Amino acid sequence: MSRFNKLFHQLKTQNQGAFVPFVTLCDPNLERSFEIICTLVENGADALELGLPFSDPLLDGPVIQAANNRALTAGYSTEASFQLLAQIRSKYPEIPMSLLLCANLVYAQTIDGFYQRCANVGIDAVLIADLPLLACEEFMPFAKKHGIQQVFICPPNADQETIQRVAQSSQGYTYLVSRAGITSAENQQASTNLTHLVTSLKSHNAPPILQGFGIAQPQQIKEALAMGVDGAISGSAIVKIIEQYLDDPTTCLIALAKFVKIMKKATAL
């Protein structure tokens, strides 16, 4: 059983949803990034979604764009990120970890080489933000070869055909986007069609559903779980804390610990 499958099974028996934080690797540098990720895990994160620094990120709003720029400006990119991933896996052998990235970073390693590296450092799942379902056949055989679960996004405007294909193709979990647009903790405009999407995804036996985009408050997690999703992903709200305390690492970790504890508490069903 994969780490993600094991996690969702365990949370179900405990009547809990999953809280999954997102951060960009090596932001603001490798050493502090490791401390930040350790703080997230030790204060209640059920799994990790991690981004590779990239100069042209898709879907990401200004907060996460800035995180990418900080990591790249400090001289960190894919190589350092894989070193950091290995370090995280060594300390936390059981926590599920997924990568969120753009296809160009996969091609840069060769598709086979990328998934091999993911397997080598203990990555469980990969979500390629700009990989449409119509093009997934180029990647899926290599993900399967190296035991990596390929995750797909269900957009808020998905039609029935798209919902079915996402449900049948996604592995590990299904990423349900809350609304159209880019990531942002400030944009709280929610889609009115999410209940329909959740119901439809489940009718097609989709993997557990994690809702992302704009998740910044405990109440949003409660509402998402009440709608039937299995957990929530929060990125911009966390990265904003990192940005706020760039010059005060100690206070940054304290603030992150408090935020994660509050958000995880909201996952009780």
mmCIF file with all atom_site columns, C-alpha atoms in Angstrom, residues 19-41 45 47-54 57 60 63-71 81 84-85 88 95-101 123 173 175 183 215 232-243 246 252-253 255-257 259-260:
data_model
loop_
_atom_site.group_PDB
_atom_site.id
_atom_site.type_symbol
_atom_site.label_atom_id
_atom_site.label_alt_id
_atom_site.label_comp_id
_atom_site.label_asym_id
_atom_site.label_entity_id
_atom_site.label_seq_id
_atom_site.pdbx_PDB_ins_code
_atom_site.Cartn_x
_atom_site.Cartn_y
_atom_site.Cartn_z
_atom_site.occupancy
_atom_site.B_iso_or_equiv
_atom_site.pdbx_formal_charge
_atom_site.auth_seq_id
_atom_site.auth_comp_id
_atom_site.auth_asym_id
_atom_site.auth_atom_id
_atom_site.pdbx_PDB_model_num
ATOM 1  C CA . PHE A 1 19  ? -4.238 18.757 6.037   1.00 0.00 ? 19  PHE A CA 1
ATOM 2  C CA . VAL A 1 20  ? -1.514 19.099 3.405   1.00 0.00 ? 20  VAL A CA 1
ATOM 3  C CA . PRO A 1 21  ? 0.718  22.183 3.343   1.00 0.00 ? 21  PRO A CA 1
ATOM 4  C CA . PHE A 1 22  ? 2.526  23.336 0.203   1.00 0.00 ? 22  PHE A CA 1
ATOM 5  C CA . VAL A 1 23  ? 5.877  25.123 0.131   1.00 0.00 ? 23  VAL A CA 1
ATOM 6  C CA . THR A 1 24  ? 8.478  25.798 -2.522  1.00 0.00 ? 24  THR A CA 1
ATOM 7  C CA . LEU A 1 25  ? 11.659 23.830 -1.895  1.00 0.00 ? 25  LEU A CA 1
ATOM 8  C CA . CYS A 1 26  ? 14.779 25.823 -0.939  1.00 0.00 ? 26  CYS A CA 1
ATOM 9  C CA . ASP A 1 27  ? 12.799 28.949 -0.036  1.00 0.00 ? 27  ASP A CA 1
ATOM 10 C CA . PRO A 1 28  ? 14.474 31.099 1.173   1.00 0.00 ? 28  PRO A CA 1
ATOM 11 C CA . ASN A 1 29  ? 17.480 28.750 1.209   1.00 0.00 ? 29  ASN A CA 1
ATOM 12 C CA . LEU A 1 30  ? 18.110 25.039 1.623   1.00 0.00 ? 30  LEU A CA 1
ATOM 13 C CA . GLU A 1 31  ? 18.837 25.045 5.337   1.00 0.00 ? 31  GLU A CA 1
ATOM 14 C CA . ARG A 1 32  ? 15.855 27.156 6.344   1.00 0.00 ? 32  ARG A CA 1
ATOM 15 C CA . SER A 1 33  ? 13.602 25.270 3.960   1.00 0.00 ? 33  SER A CA 1
ATOM 16 C CA . PHE A 1 34  ? 14.451 22.053 5.762   1.00 0.00 ? 34  PHE A CA 1
ATOM 17 C CA . GLU A 1 35  ? 13.662 23.661 9.121   1.00 0.00 ? 35  GLU A CA 1
ATOM 18 C CA . ILE A 1 36  ? 10.363 24.977 7.763   1.00 0.00 ? 36  ILE A CA 1
ATOM 19 C CA . ILE A 1 37  ? 9.311  21.594 6.393   1.00 0.00 ? 37  ILE A CA 1
ATOM 20 C CA . CYS A 1 38  ? 10.261 19.856 9.647   1.00 0.00 ? 38  CYS A CA 1
ATOM 21 C CA . THR A 1 39  ? 8.107  22.380 11.513  1.00 0.00 ? 39  THR A CA 1
ATOM 22 C CA . LEU A 1 40  ? 5.144  21.644 9.228   1.00 0.00 ? 40  LEU A CA 1
ATOM 23 C CA . VAL A 1 41  ? 5.446  17.893 9.757   1.00 0.00 ? 41  VAL A CA 1
ATOM 24 C CA . ALA A 1 45  ? 0.879  18.074 8.488   1.00 0.00 ? 45  ALA A CA 1
ATOM 25 C CA . ALA A 1 47  ? 1.398  14.910 3.943   1.00 0.00 ? 47  ALA A CA 1
ATOM 26 C CA . LEU A 1 48  ? 3.533  17.359 1.989   1.00 0.00 ? 48  LEU A CA 1
ATOM 27 C CA . GLU A 1 49  ? 3.062  18.924 -1.414  1.00 0.00 ? 49  GLU A CA 1
ATOM 28 C CA . LEU A 1 50  ? 6.328  20.484 -2.531  1.00 0.00 ? 50  LEU A CA 1
ATOM 29 C CA . GLY A 1 51  ? 7.262  22.681 -5.455  1.00 0.00 ? 51  GLY A CA 1
ATOM 30 C CA . LEU A 1 52  ? 10.515 22.745 -7.417  1.00 0.00 ? 52  LEU A CA 1
ATOM 31 C CA . PRO A 1 53  ? 11.789 26.313 -7.935  1.00 0.00 ? 53  PRO A CA 1
ATOM 32 C CA . PHE A 1 54  ? 10.968 27.405 -11.475 1.00 0.00 ? 54  PHE A CA 1
ATOM 33 C CA . PRO A 1 57  ? 5.496  28.826 -12.693 1.00 0.00 ? 57  PRO A CA 1
ATOM 34 C CA . ASP A 1 60  ? 0.869  30.327 -8.949  1.00 0.00 ? 60  ASP A CA 1
ATOM 35 C CA . VAL A 1 63  ? 3.144  34.956 -3.190  1.00 0.00 ? 63  VAL A CA 1
ATOM 36 C CA . ILE A 1 64  ? 4.376  31.623 -4.557  1.00 0.00 ? 64  ILE A CA 1
ATOM 37 C CA . GLN A 1 65  ? 6.006  33.318 -7.556  1.00 0.00 ? 65  GLN A CA 1
ATOM 38 C CA . ALA A 1 66  ? 8.069  35.297 -5.053  1.00 0.00 ? 66  ALA A CA 1
ATOM 39 C CA . ALA A 1 67  ? 9.024  32.072 -3.263  1.00 0.00 ? 67  ALA A CA 1
ATOM 40 C CA . ASN A 1 68  ? 10.305 30.640 -6.551  1.00 0.00 ? 68  ASN A CA 1
ATOM 41 C CA . ASN A 1 69  ? 12.317 33.792 -7.154  1.00 0.00 ? 69  ASN A CA 1
ATOM 42 C CA . ARG A 1 70  ? 13.849 33.720 -3.670  1.00 0.00 ? 70  ARG A CA 1
ATOM 43 C CA . ALA A 1 71  ? 15.025 30.139 -4.108  1.00 0.00 ? 71  ALA A CA 1
ATOM 44 C CA . SER A 1 81  ? 15.780 20.392 -4.384  1.00 0.00 ? 81  SER A CA 1
ATOM 45 C CA . LEU A 1 84  ? 16.603 18.460 0.164   1.00 0.00 ? 84  LEU A CA 1
ATOM 46 C CA . LEU A 1 85  ? 13.949 15.868 -0.705  1.00 0.00 ? 85  LEU A CA 1
ATOM 47 C CA . ILE A 1 88  ? 13.338 15.118 4.272   1.00 0.00 ? 88  ILE A CA 1
ATOM 48 C CA . ILE A 1 95  ? 5.044  10.905 5.489   1.00 0.00 ? 95  ILE A CA 1
ATOM 49 C CA . PRO A 1 96  ? 3.534  11.013 1.977   1.00 0.00 ? 96  PRO A CA 1
ATOM 50 C CA . MET A 1 97  ? 5.253  13.519 -0.309  1.00 0.00 ? 97  MET A CA 1
ATOM 51 C CA . SER A 1 98  ? 4.141  14.790 -3.685  1.00 0.00 ? 98  SER A CA 1
ATOM 52 C CA . LEU A 1 99  ? 5.803  17.156 -6.130  1.00 0.00 ? 99  LEU A CA 1
ATOM 53 C CA . LEU A 1 100 ? 3.942  19.933 -7.921  1.00 0.00 ? 100 LEU A CA 1
ATOM 54 C CA . LEU A 1 101 ? 5.843  21.223 -10.933 1.00 0.00 ? 101 LEU A CA 1
ATOM 55 C CA . ILE A 1 123 ? 8.644  10.809 -3.680  1.00 0.00 ? 123 ILE A CA 1
ATOM 56 C CA . TYR A 1 173 ? -5.214 11.648 -4.658  1.00 0.00 ? 173 TYR A CA 1
ATOM 57 C CA . TYR A 1 175 ? -6.528 17.647 -6.805  1.00 0.00 ? 175 TYR A CA 1
ATOM 58 C CA . THR A 1 183 ? -3.294 30.549 -6.252  1.00 0.00 ? 183 THR A CA 1
ATOM 59 C CA . ILE A 1 215 ? -7.462 27.535 1.578   1.00 0.00 ? 215 ILE A CA 1
ATOM 60 C CA . ALA A 1 232 ? -7.333 20.323 1.942   1.00 0.00 ? 232 ALA A CA 1
ATOM 61 C CA . ILE A 1 233 ? -4.102 21.780 0.611   1.00 0.00 ? 233 ILE A CA 1
ATOM 62 C CA . SER A 1 234 ? -2.897 25.183 1.784   1.00 0.00 ? 234 SER A CA 1
ATOM 63 C CA . GLY A 1 235 ? -0.020 26.896 0.016   1.00 0.00 ? 235 GLY A CA 1
ATOM 64 C CA . SER A 1 236 ? -0.147 30.667 -0.352  1.00 0.00 ? 236 SER A CA 1
ATOM 65 C CA . ALA A 1 237 ? -1.165 31.225 3.274   1.00 0.00 ? 237 ALA A CA 1
ATOM 66 C CA . ILE A 1 238 ? 1.872  29.266 4.446   1.00 0.00 ? 238 ILE A CA 1
ATOM 67 C CA . VAL A 1 239 ? 4.311  30.818 1.982   1.00 0.00 ? 239 VAL A CA 1
ATOM 68 C CA . LYS A 1 240 ? 3.033  34.242 3.025   1.00 0.00 ? 240 LYS A CA 1
ATOM 69 C CA . ILE A 1 241 ? 4.140  33.526 6.598   1.00 0.00 ? 241 ILE A CA 1
ATOM 70 C CA . ILE A 1 242 ? 7.588  32.582 5.313   1.00 0.00 ? 242 ILE A CA 1
ATOM 71 C CA . GLU A 1 243 ? 7.731  35.849 3.380   1.00 0.00 ? 243 GLU A CA 1
ATOM 72 C CA . LEU A 1 246 ? 12.216 36.333 6.176   1.00 0.00 ? 246 LEU A CA 1
ATOM 73 C CA . CYS A 1 252 ? 8.678  32.299 11.350  1.00 0.00 ? 252 CYS A CA 1
ATOM 74 C CA . LEU A 1 253 ? 8.788  28.763 12.720  1.00 0.00 ? 253 LEU A CA 1
ATOM 75 C CA . ALA A 1 255 ? 3.997  31.268 13.360  1.00 0.00 ? 255 ALA A CA 1
ATOM 76 C CA . LEU A 1 256 ? 4.050  28.286 11.006  1.00 0.00 ? 256 LEU A CA 1
ATOM 77 C CA . ALA A 1 257 ? 3.631  25.842 13.883  1.00 0.00 ? 257 ALA A CA 1
ATOM 78 C CA . PHE A 1 259 ? -0.984 27.953 11.726  1.00 0.00 ? 259 PHE A CA 1
ATOM 79 C CA . VAL A 1 260 ? -0.571 24.237 11.018  1.00 0.00 ? 260 VAL A CA 1
#
